[in-house]
Structure formats: structure tokens, C-alpha cells
mmCIF file with all atom_site columns, C-alpha atoms in Angstrom:
data_model
loop_
_atom_site.group_PDB
_atom_site.id
_atom_site.type_symbol
_atom_site.label_atom_id
_atom_site.label_alt_id
_atom_site.label_comp_id
_atom_site.label_asym_id
_atom_site.label_entity_id
_atom_site.label_seq_id
_atom_site.pdbx_PDB_ins_code
_atom_site.Cartn_x
_atom_site.Cartn_y
_atom_site.Cartn_z
_atom_site.occupancy
_atom_site.B_iso_or_equiv
_atom_site.pdbx_formal_charge
_atom_site.auth_seq_id
_atom_site.auth_comp_id
_atom_site.auth_asym_id
_atom_site.auth_atom_id
_atom_site.pdbx_PDB_model_num
ATOM 1   C CA . MET A 1 1   ? -18.094 10.007  2.402   1.00 47.00 ? 148 MET A CA 1
ATOM 2   C CA . LYS A 1 2   ? -14.990 11.212  4.262   1.00 67.00 ? 149 LYS A CA 1
ATOM 3   C CA . PRO A 1 3   ? -11.975 12.167  2.086   1.00 83.00 ? 150 PRO A CA 1
ATOM 4   C CA . LEU A 1 4   ? -9.851  9.157   3.121   1.00 87.00 ? 151 LEU A CA 1
ATOM 5   C CA . ALA A 1 5   ? -12.717 6.744   2.442   1.00 87.00 ? 152 ALA A CA 1
ATOM 6   C CA . ALA A 1 6   ? -13.432 8.386   -0.933  1.00 90.00 ? 153 ALA A CA 1
ATOM 7   C CA . VAL A 1 7   ? -9.777  8.068   -1.973  1.00 93.00 ? 154 VAL A CA 1
ATOM 8   C CA . LEU A 1 8   ? -9.642  4.454   -0.776  1.00 94.00 ? 155 LEU A CA 1
ATOM 9   C CA . HIS A 1 9   ? -12.653 3.574   -2.919  1.00 92.00 ? 156 HIS A CA 1
ATOM 10  C CA . ASN A 1 10  ? -11.193 5.386   -5.927  1.00 92.00 ? 157 ASN A CA 1
ATOM 11  C CA . ILE A 1 11  ? -7.890  3.535   -5.464  1.00 91.00 ? 158 ILE A CA 1
ATOM 12  C CA . GLN A 1 12  ? -9.770  0.246   -5.049  1.00 92.00 ? 159 GLN A CA 1
ATOM 13  C CA . ALA A 1 13  ? -11.467 0.719   -8.409  1.00 88.00 ? 160 ALA A CA 1
ATOM 14  C CA . GLN A 1 14  ? -8.100  1.387   -10.070 1.00 89.00 ? 161 GLN A CA 1
ATOM 15  C CA . LEU A 1 15  ? -6.120  -1.379  -8.327  1.00 92.00 ? 162 LEU A CA 1
ATOM 16  C CA . ASP A 1 16  ? -8.751  -4.029  -8.956  1.00 90.00 ? 163 ASP A CA 1
ATOM 17  C CA . GLU A 1 17  ? -7.938  -3.560  -12.670 1.00 89.00 ? 164 GLU A CA 1
ATOM 18  C CA . CYS A 1 18  ? -4.313  -4.616  -11.987 1.00 88.00 ? 165 CYS A CA 1
ATOM 19  C CA . ASP A 1 19  ? -5.301  -8.265  -11.589 1.00 86.00 ? 166 ASP A CA 1
ATOM 20  C CA . ALA A 1 20  ? -2.938  -8.486  -8.585  1.00 89.00 ? 167 ALA A CA 1
ATOM 21  C CA . GLU A 1 21  ? -3.457  -8.960  -4.862  1.00 90.00 ? 168 GLU A CA 1
ATOM 22  C CA . TRP A 1 22  ? -3.136  -5.747  -2.862  1.00 95.00 ? 169 TRP A CA 1
ATOM 23  C CA . CYS A 1 23  ? -3.981  -4.433  0.573   1.00 96.00 ? 170 CYS A CA 1
ATOM 24  C CA . VAL A 1 24  ? -3.766  -1.281  2.650   1.00 97.00 ? 171 VAL A CA 1
ATOM 25  C CA . PHE A 1 25  ? -1.341  -1.373  5.591   1.00 96.00 ? 172 PHE A CA 1
ATOM 26  C CA . GLY A 1 26  ? 0.096   1.128   8.058   1.00 95.00 ? 173 GLY A CA 1
ATOM 27  C CA . SER A 1 27  ? -1.962  3.795   9.806   1.00 96.00 ? 174 SER A CA 1
ATOM 28  C CA . ALA A 1 28  ? -4.796  3.758   7.237   1.00 96.00 ? 175 ALA A CA 1
ATOM 29  C CA . ALA A 1 29  ? -5.220  0.012   7.895   1.00 97.00 ? 176 ALA A CA 1
ATOM 30  C CA . ARG A 1 30  ? -5.262  0.634   11.631  1.00 96.00 ? 177 ARG A CA 1
ATOM 31  C CA . GLN A 1 31  ? -7.979  3.257   11.115  1.00 95.00 ? 178 GLN A CA 1
ATOM 32  C CA . LEU A 1 32  ? -10.000 0.755   9.055   1.00 95.00 ? 179 LEU A CA 1
ATOM 33  C CA . ALA A 1 33  ? -9.604  -1.698  11.952  1.00 96.00 ? 180 ALA A CA 1
ATOM 34  C CA . GLY A 1 34  ? -11.216 0.838   14.280  1.00 95.00 ? 181 GLY A CA 1
ATOM 35  C CA . GLU A 1 35  ? -8.197  2.463   15.936  1.00 95.00 ? 182 GLU A CA 1
ATOM 36  C CA . ARG A 1 36  ? -8.396  6.178   16.574  1.00 95.00 ? 183 ARG A CA 1
ATOM 37  C CA . VAL A 1 37  ? -5.533  7.308   14.363  1.00 94.00 ? 184 VAL A CA 1
ATOM 38  C CA . ALA A 1 38  ? -5.268  10.064  11.784  1.00 91.00 ? 185 ALA A CA 1
ATOM 39  C CA . PRO A 1 39  ? -3.297  8.650   8.839   1.00 94.00 ? 186 PRO A CA 1
ATOM 40  C CA . ASN A 1 40  ? -0.930  11.023  7.047   1.00 90.00 ? 187 ASN A CA 1
ATOM 41  C CA . ASP A 1 41  ? -1.098  8.876   3.914   1.00 94.00 ? 188 ASP A CA 1
ATOM 42  C CA . ILE A 1 42  ? -2.332  5.586   2.500   1.00 96.00 ? 189 ILE A CA 1
ATOM 43  C CA . ASP A 1 43  ? 0.203   2.747   2.307   1.00 96.00 ? 190 ASP A CA 1
ATOM 44  C CA . ILE A 1 44  ? -0.562  -0.085  -0.104  1.00 97.00 ? 191 ILE A CA 1
ATOM 45  C CA . MET A 1 45  ? 1.406   -3.269  -0.687  1.00 97.00 ? 192 MET A CA 1
ATOM 46  C CA . MET A 1 46  ? 1.254   -5.514  -3.716  1.00 95.00 ? 193 MET A CA 1
ATOM 47  C CA . SER A 1 47  ? 3.510   -7.614  -5.906  1.00 92.00 ? 194 SER A CA 1
ATOM 48  C CA . MET A 1 48  ? 6.240   -5.982  -7.987  1.00 90.00 ? 195 MET A CA 1
ATOM 49  C CA . ASP A 1 49  ? 4.281   -6.719  -11.184 1.00 91.00 ? 196 ASP A CA 1
ATOM 50  C CA . GLY A 1 50  ? 1.112   -5.369  -9.615  1.00 91.00 ? 197 GLY A CA 1
ATOM 51  C CA . GLU A 1 51  ? 2.880   -2.148  -8.621  1.00 92.00 ? 198 GLU A CA 1
ATOM 52  C CA . ARG A 1 52  ? 4.088   -1.666  -12.206 1.00 90.00 ? 199 ARG A CA 1
ATOM 53  C CA . LYS A 1 53  ? 0.536   -2.123  -13.505 1.00 92.00 ? 200 LYS A CA 1
ATOM 54  C CA . ALA A 1 54  ? -0.748  0.296   -10.853 1.00 92.00 ? 201 ALA A CA 1
ATOM 55  C CA . GLU A 1 55  ? 1.882   2.828   -11.906 1.00 90.00 ? 202 GLU A CA 1
ATOM 56  C CA . SER A 1 56  ? 0.410   2.806   -15.401 1.00 90.00 ? 203 SER A CA 1
ATOM 57  C CA . LEU A 1 57  ? -3.223  2.951   -14.273 1.00 91.00 ? 204 LEU A CA 1
ATOM 58  C CA . LEU A 1 58  ? -2.603  5.749   -11.753 1.00 93.00 ? 205 LEU A CA 1
ATOM 59  C CA . ALA A 1 59  ? -0.214  7.796   -13.936 1.00 93.00 ? 206 ALA A CA 1
ATOM 60  C CA . GLU A 1 60  ? -2.275  10.996  -13.735 1.00 94.00 ? 207 GLU A CA 1
ATOM 61  C CA . TRP A 1 61  ? -1.799  11.101  -9.930  1.00 94.00 ? 208 TRP A CA 1
ATOM 62  C CA . ARG A 1 62  ? 1.850   9.879   -9.816  1.00 93.00 ? 209 ARG A CA 1
ATOM 63  C CA . THR A 1 63  ? 4.395   12.151  -8.136  1.00 93.00 ? 210 THR A CA 1
ATOM 64  C CA . SER A 1 64  ? 7.475   9.851   -8.105  1.00 89.00 ? 211 SER A CA 1
ATOM 65  C CA . VAL A 1 65  ? 8.860   6.316   -8.444  1.00 87.00 ? 212 VAL A CA 1
ATOM 66  C CA . GLN A 1 66  ? 11.876  5.025   -6.543  1.00 82.00 ? 213 GLN A CA 1
ATOM 67  C CA . LEU A 1 67  ? 13.763  1.895   -5.540  1.00 74.00 ? 214 LEU A CA 1
ATOM 68  C CA . PRO A 1 68  ? 14.874  2.792   -2.017  1.00 67.00 ? 215 PRO A CA 1
ATOM 69  C CA . GLU A 1 69  ? 16.918  0.467   0.128   1.00 67.00 ? 216 GLU A CA 1
ATOM 70  C CA . SER A 1 70  ? 17.292  2.113   3.479   1.00 69.00 ? 217 SER A CA 1
ATOM 71  C CA . GLY A 1 71  ? 16.769  1.264   7.075   1.00 81.00 ? 218 GLY A CA 1
ATOM 72  C CA . LYS A 1 72  ? 14.306  -1.479  7.795   1.00 88.00 ? 219 LYS A CA 1
ATOM 73  C CA . TRP A 1 73  ? 12.300  -1.687  4.525   1.00 88.00 ? 220 TRP A CA 1
ATOM 74  C CA . THR A 1 74  ? 12.844  -1.886  0.782   1.00 90.00 ? 221 THR A CA 1
ATOM 75  C CA . SER A 1 75  ? 10.503  -2.155  -2.205  1.00 91.00 ? 222 SER A CA 1
ATOM 76  C CA . ARG A 1 76  ? 9.776   -0.618  -5.548  1.00 89.00 ? 223 ARG A CA 1
ATOM 77  C CA . ARG A 1 77  ? 7.732   2.386   -4.497  1.00 90.00 ? 224 ARG A CA 1
ATOM 78  C CA . SER A 1 78  ? 5.503   4.696   -6.433  1.00 92.00 ? 225 SER A CA 1
ATOM 79  C CA . HIS A 1 79  ? 3.948   7.785   -4.898  1.00 93.00 ? 226 HIS A CA 1
ATOM 80  C CA . TYR A 1 80  ? 0.682   9.479   -5.804  1.00 95.00 ? 227 TYR A CA 1
ATOM 81  C CA . ARG A 1 81  ? -1.457  12.365  -4.616  1.00 94.00 ? 228 ARG A CA 1
ATOM 82  C CA . MET A 1 82  ? -5.216  12.114  -4.966  1.00 93.00 ? 229 MET A CA 1
ATOM 83  C CA . GLU A 1 83  ? -7.703  14.597  -3.522  1.00 91.00 ? 230 GLU A CA 1
ATOM 84  C CA . GLY A 1 84  ? -4.984  16.001  -1.245  1.00 91.00 ? 231 GLY A CA 1
ATOM 85  C CA . ILE A 1 85  ? -4.009  12.604  0.184   1.00 93.00 ? 232 ILE A CA 1
ATOM 86  C CA . ASP A 1 86  ? -0.599  10.994  -0.398  1.00 95.00 ? 233 ASP A CA 1
ATOM 87  C CA . ILE A 1 87  ? -0.570  7.357   -1.497  1.00 96.00 ? 234 ILE A CA 1
ATOM 88  C CA . ASP A 1 88  ? 2.514   5.143   -1.297  1.00 94.00 ? 235 ASP A CA 1
ATOM 89  C CA . ILE A 1 89  ? 2.377   1.846   -3.220  1.00 95.00 ? 236 ILE A CA 1
ATOM 90  C CA . SER A 1 90  ? 5.095   -0.685  -2.357  1.00 94.00 ? 237 SER A CA 1
ATOM 91  C CA . GLY A 1 91  ? 5.786   -3.486  -4.817  1.00 93.00 ? 238 GLY A CA 1
ATOM 92  C CA . GLY A 1 92  ? 7.654   -6.504  -3.467  1.00 93.00 ? 239 GLY A CA 1
ATOM 93  C CA . LEU A 1 93  ? 7.952   -5.146  0.081   1.00 94.00 ? 240 LEU A CA 1
ATOM 94  C CA . MET A 1 94  ? 10.832  -6.628  2.102   1.00 94.00 ? 241 MET A CA 1
ATOM 95  C CA . ARG A 1 95  ? 12.073  -6.204  5.677   1.00 93.00 ? 242 ARG A CA 1
ATOM 96  C CA . ARG A 1 96  ? 15.738  -6.158  6.695   1.00 92.00 ? 243 ARG A CA 1
ATOM 97  C CA . THR A 1 97  ? 16.555  -8.981  9.113   1.00 92.00 ? 244 THR A CA 1
ATOM 98  C CA . PRO A 1 98  ? 19.857  -10.231 10.596  1.00 93.00 ? 245 PRO A CA 1
ATOM 99  C CA . ASP A 1 99  ? 19.789  -12.860 7.806   1.00 92.00 ? 246 ASP A CA 1
ATOM 100 C CA . GLY A 1 100 ? 19.281  -10.305 5.021   1.00 92.00 ? 247 GLY A CA 1
ATOM 101 C CA . TRP A 1 101 ? 16.193  -9.049  3.183   1.00 92.00 ? 248 TRP A CA 1
ATOM 102 C CA . LYS A 1 102 ? 12.993  -11.086 3.698   1.00 94.00 ? 249 LYS A CA 1
ATOM 103 C CA . PRO A 1 103 ? 9.781   -10.618 1.720   1.00 95.00 ? 250 PRO A CA 1
ATOM 104 C CA . VAL A 1 104 ? 6.735   -9.858  3.868   1.00 95.00 ? 251 VAL A CA 1
ATOM 105 C CA . ARG A 1 105 ? 3.059   -10.578 3.538   1.00 95.00 ? 252 ARG A CA 1
ATOM 106 C CA . PRO A 1 106 ? -0.009  -9.689  5.574   1.00 96.00 ? 253 PRO A CA 1
ATOM 107 C CA . SER A 1 107 ? -0.518  -12.047 8.495   1.00 94.00 ? 254 SER A CA 1
ATOM 108 C CA . GLU A 1 108 ? -4.264  -11.760 7.880   1.00 95.00 ? 255 GLU A CA 1
ATOM 109 C CA . VAL A 1 109 ? -6.252  -9.701  5.388   1.00 96.00 ? 256 VAL A CA 1
ATOM 110 C CA . HIS A 1 110 ? -9.495  -8.092  6.541   1.00 97.00 ? 257 HIS A CA 1
ATOM 111 C CA . VAL A 1 111 ? -12.143 -6.393  4.411   1.00 95.00 ? 258 VAL A CA 1
ATOM 112 C CA . LYS A 1 112 ? -14.154 -3.307  5.341   1.00 94.00 ? 259 LYS A CA 1
ATOM 113 C CA . ASP A 1 113 ? -16.496 -1.681  2.837   1.00 90.00 ? 260 ASP A CA 1
ATOM 114 C CA . GLY A 1 114 ? -14.725 -3.627  0.087   1.00 90.00 ? 261 GLY A CA 1
ATOM 115 C CA . ILE A 1 115 ? -11.247 -2.356  1.061   1.00 94.00 ? 262 ILE A CA 1
ATOM 116 C CA . ARG A 1 116 ? -8.666  -5.040  1.861   1.00 94.00 ? 263 ARG A CA 1
ATOM 117 C CA . TYR A 1 117 ? -6.333  -4.179  4.728   1.00 97.00 ? 264 TYR A CA 1
ATOM 118 C CA . ALA A 1 118 ? -3.785  -5.764  7.067   1.00 97.00 ? 265 ALA A CA 1
ATOM 119 C CA . THR A 1 119 ? -2.625  -4.461  10.431  1.00 96.00 ? 266 THR A CA 1
ATOM 120 C CA . ASN A 1 120 ? 0.304   -6.863  10.781  1.00 94.00 ? 267 ASN A CA 1
ATOM 121 C CA . LEU A 1 121 ? 2.973   -8.029  8.320   1.00 94.00 ? 268 LEU A CA 1
ATOM 122 C CA . VAL A 1 122 ? 5.045   -11.204 8.692   1.00 93.00 ? 269 VAL A CA 1
ATOM 123 C CA . ASP A 1 123 ? 8.161   -12.514 6.958   1.00 91.00 ? 270 ASP A CA 1
ATOM 124 C CA . ILE A 1 124 ? 7.583   -15.118 4.277   1.00 89.00 ? 271 ILE A CA 1
#
């Protein structure tokens, strides 16, 4: 199993214990969809409560937690490093719009080898 796939399956096992919806997005999701990209990290979105549960379950790999509000996106973010791969979990992800911050969700969730992923996010 390739390193990214191995980490995704390890993360899946941990996140499924959170009892919260989650999915991979960003370049790792595009790779799962078949695009020829080389992700620098794994981006995961879930609810704010789910992210807090994940933070506890993944504590041994955690590198930082932050509440950034900059540029186009904001969320409660926790960062991890597993098997040399950076993982960024966003809880309560929102996009800045002319009307203020809007929560986002996947437009459609796909599944590949048991890993949920979305290649497009839309405002709620």
C-alpha cells in the first residue's frame, strides 16, 4: 500500500470512532478521484464537535491546534503528522463571502476503498 493510502486508512479507522461525518478534500481528494496530483498533505473536514473528538483520538500525532481566521477560509484546525504525511483537520469549515462567513459542505461525497472524499465544496 502506498504511504498516502496507508495513512488514509489509518485516519479512517480513527475518525470512524468519532461518530461524526467527515471527508477528505483538497488535493488528496482530487488524487482519489483519479487526477494526477501529488498531495502535500491530507485535508479533512468535519463538524466542530467531530474535530474535537478527533483531536483526542489522534493526540499522539498532533502537532498543533488553531482557530485561524484569515483570507478565504476559517475553521477550528488541528494538525497532525503520521508516517511523514501532514494531516489538517478542519472543524466547522467556513468560506468568506461578500455577505460574511458561510459554512460549507461537500457538494457530493464519493467513496473509494472506504475513504470518503469530496472534490467540490458549496456554501450551505
